[in-house]
């Protein structure tokens, strides 16, 4: 199955895209970006912090009711690329609901950004711009474990 870009999967119920995905506390995070931007490297760092691999390089996205689920393509399930080392075997988890997308092609100009979204299949998902973010893997782990502060805090 040919892997598509996320933008090619709008308004569909299922797609295989060029991306990588991990799960933390049952919440899925999809890493997108051009080849060589560090998707697999980010996923490896998150795995070192305790994230579970869902898929590397190609991810199947599927609508189930009103939720998007991410899973591995069977042919490469349990494999992750470590650039300059090779393909590594890894334990994987099954399909997970998709909670966030991090785009490694885009940088975030604001220190405390407003939440933005991206369309994935027939839903919108919170989008994080990850290019050049220091400590990105650690920050994403914390986000997936415990969430984000309401942008209107401390007034709410």
Short mmCIF file of C-alpha atoms in Angstrom, two decimals:
data_model
loop_
_atom_site.label_atom_id
_atom_site.label_comp_id
_atom_site.label_asym_id
_atom_site.label_seq_id
_atom_site.Cartn_x
_atom_site.Cartn_y
_atom_site.Cartn_z
CA UNK A 1 0.00 0.00 0.00
CA UNK A 2 1.42 3.39 -1.01
CA UNK A 3 1.84 5.82 1.89
CA UNK A 4 0.17 9.19 1.32
CA UNK A 5 0.61 12.59 2.91
CA UNK A 6 -1.77 13.65 5.66
CA UNK A 7 -3.28 16.30 3.37
CA UNK A 8 -4.19 13.58 0.85
CA UNK A 9 -6.28 11.77 3.48
CA UNK A 10 -8.85 14.51 4.13
CA UNK A 11 -12.50 13.45 4.01
CA UNK A 12 -11.64 9.74 3.82
CA UNK A 13 -12.50 6.97 6.27
CA UNK A 14 -9.16 5.16 5.98
CA UNK A 15 -5.66 5.96 4.72
CA UNK A 16 -2.07 4.78 4.93
CA UNK A 17 0.21 7.78 5.46
CA UNK A 18 3.95 8.45 5.67
CA UNK A 19 4.33 9.12 9.41
CA UNK A 20 5.27 7.53 12.74
CA UNK A 21 3.13 7.02 15.83
CA UNK A 22 3.47 6.28 19.55
CA UNK A 23 1.07 5.72 22.41
CA UNK A 24 1.38 7.13 25.93
CA UNK A 25 -1.25 6.25 28.53
CA UNK A 26 -3.52 5.05 25.72
CA UNK A 27 -3.27 8.35 23.80
CA UNK A 28 -1.84 8.41 20.30
CA UNK A 29 0.58 10.96 18.85
CA UNK A 30 1.33 11.04 15.13
CA UNK A 31 4.64 12.53 13.90
CA UNK A 32 4.58 13.90 10.36
CA UNK A 33 7.20 15.65 8.24
CA UNK A 34 9.39 15.26 5.21
CA UNK A 35 11.84 12.40 4.96
CA UNK A 36 14.85 13.08 7.18
CA UNK A 37 13.10 15.50 9.58
CA UNK A 38 13.50 13.15 12.53
CA UNK A 39 10.16 11.35 12.90
CA UNK A 40 11.75 8.01 13.79
CA UNK A 41 14.35 9.72 15.99
CA UNK A 42 11.62 11.51 17.94
CA UNK A 43 9.70 8.26 18.35
CA UNK A 44 12.86 6.46 19.55
CA UNK A 45 13.45 9.19 22.15
CA UNK A 46 9.85 8.94 23.34
CA UNK A 47 10.16 5.15 23.55
CA UNK A 48 13.22 5.62 25.77
CA UNK A 49 10.96 7.68 28.07
CA UNK A 50 8.31 4.94 28.15
CA UNK A 51 6.12 5.52 25.07
CA UNK A 52 4.93 2.45 23.16
CA UNK A 53 5.55 2.14 19.43
CA UNK A 54 2.43 2.01 17.30
CA UNK A 55 4.05 2.31 13.87
CA UNK A 56 7.09 3.73 12.11
CA UNK A 57 7.30 5.07 8.55
CA UNK A 58 3.78 4.09 7.49
CA UNK A 59 0.71 4.43 9.65
CA UNK A 60 -2.81 3.25 8.92
CA UNK A 61 -5.46 5.76 10.01
CA UNK A 62 -9.07 4.64 10.25
CA UNK A 63 -12.33 6.22 11.36
CA UNK A 64 -14.15 4.18 14.00
CA UNK A 65 -17.36 5.98 14.81
CA UNK A 66 -16.30 9.57 15.41
CA UNK A 67 -12.71 8.72 16.46
CA UNK A 68 -9.54 8.26 14.43
CA UNK A 69 -7.44 5.21 15.26
CA UNK A 70 -3.81 4.73 14.25
CA UNK A 71 -2.21 1.33 13.72
CA UNK A 72 0.78 -0.32 12.09
CA UNK A 73 0.95 -1.60 8.55
CA UNK A 74 1.26 -5.40 9.02
CA UNK A 75 4.36 -5.81 6.83
CA UNK A 76 6.50 -3.51 9.03
CA UNK A 77 4.81 -3.87 12.43
CA UNK A 78 7.40 -4.02 15.19
CA UNK A 79 10.18 -2.30 13.22
CA UNK A 80 11.63 1.18 13.66
CA UNK A 81 14.42 2.83 11.72
CA UNK A 82 17.44 4.13 13.61
CA UNK A 83 19.25 6.27 11.07
CA UNK A 84 22.86 5.15 10.58
CA UNK A 85 22.24 2.03 12.70
CA UNK A 86 19.54 0.11 10.82
CA UNK A 87 16.10 -1.35 11.36
CA UNK A 88 15.46 -2.24 14.98
CA UNK A 89 12.87 -4.60 16.40
CA UNK A 90 10.48 -3.12 18.96
CA UNK A 91 7.46 -4.16 20.98
CA UNK A 92 4.33 -2.51 19.69
CA UNK A 93 0.88 -1.74 20.92
CA UNK A 94 -2.28 -2.18 18.91
CA UNK A 95 -4.44 0.54 17.41
CA UNK A 96 -4.77 3.71 19.49
CA UNK A 97 -7.05 6.74 19.30
CA UNK A 98 -5.25 9.70 17.75
CA UNK A 99 -5.01 12.66 20.14
CA UNK A 100 -2.26 14.85 18.65
CA UNK A 101 -0.30 15.45 15.46
CA UNK A 102 3.20 16.94 15.65
CA UNK A 103 4.56 18.42 12.41
CA UNK A 104 8.34 18.35 12.27
CA UNK A 105 8.38 20.56 9.16
CA UNK A 106 6.82 23.53 10.97
CA UNK A 107 8.28 25.64 13.75
CA UNK A 108 6.20 27.39 16.40
CA UNK A 109 6.97 31.11 16.64
CA UNK A 110 5.12 31.65 19.92
CA UNK A 111 6.44 30.65 23.32
CA UNK A 112 2.92 29.82 24.55
CA UNK A 113 0.95 29.12 21.37
CA UNK A 114 -2.79 28.99 20.97
CA UNK A 115 -4.13 25.56 20.12
CA UNK A 116 -4.43 24.92 16.39
CA UNK A 117 -5.86 21.89 14.62
CA UNK A 118 -5.32 19.90 11.45
CA UNK A 119 -7.83 17.84 9.53
CA UNK A 120 -7.15 14.10 9.71
CA UNK A 121 -9.58 11.93 7.77
CA UNK A 122 -13.01 13.33 8.73
CA UNK A 123 -11.97 14.90 12.07
CA UNK A 124 -9.83 17.71 13.40
CA UNK A 125 -6.94 16.91 15.73
CA UNK A 126 -4.74 19.28 17.77
CA UNK A 127 -1.57 20.17 15.84
CA UNK A 128 1.80 20.94 17.39
CA UNK A 129 4.60 22.54 15.36
CA UNK A 130 7.72 20.67 16.44
CA UNK A 131 10.64 21.82 14.27
CA UNK A 132 13.47 23.06 16.45
CA UNK A 133 11.64 22.60 19.76
CA UNK A 134 14.15 21.79 22.50
CA UNK A 135 13.27 18.81 24.67
CA UNK A 136 10.43 17.92 22.29
CA UNK A 137 10.26 14.23 23.27
CA UNK A 138 10.07 15.01 27.00
CA UNK A 139 7.47 17.75 26.46
CA UNK A 140 5.30 15.46 24.32
CA UNK A 141 5.50 12.71 26.94
CA UNK A 142 4.25 15.11 29.59
CA UNK A 143 1.51 16.43 27.31
CA UNK A 144 0.24 12.94 26.51
CA UNK A 145 0.37 11.84 30.15
CA UNK A 146 -1.21 14.86 31.82
CA UNK A 147 -2.57 17.25 29.19
CA UNK A 148 -2.32 20.97 28.68
CA UNK A 149 -3.36 23.92 30.84
CA UNK A 150 -6.48 25.72 29.65
CA UNK A 151 -5.29 28.74 27.61
CA UNK A 152 -7.55 30.99 29.68
CA UNK A 153 -5.84 30.02 32.94
CA UNK A 154 -5.55 31.60 35.51
CA UNK A 155 -8.79 33.49 34.81
CA UNK A 156 -10.91 30.32 34.63
#
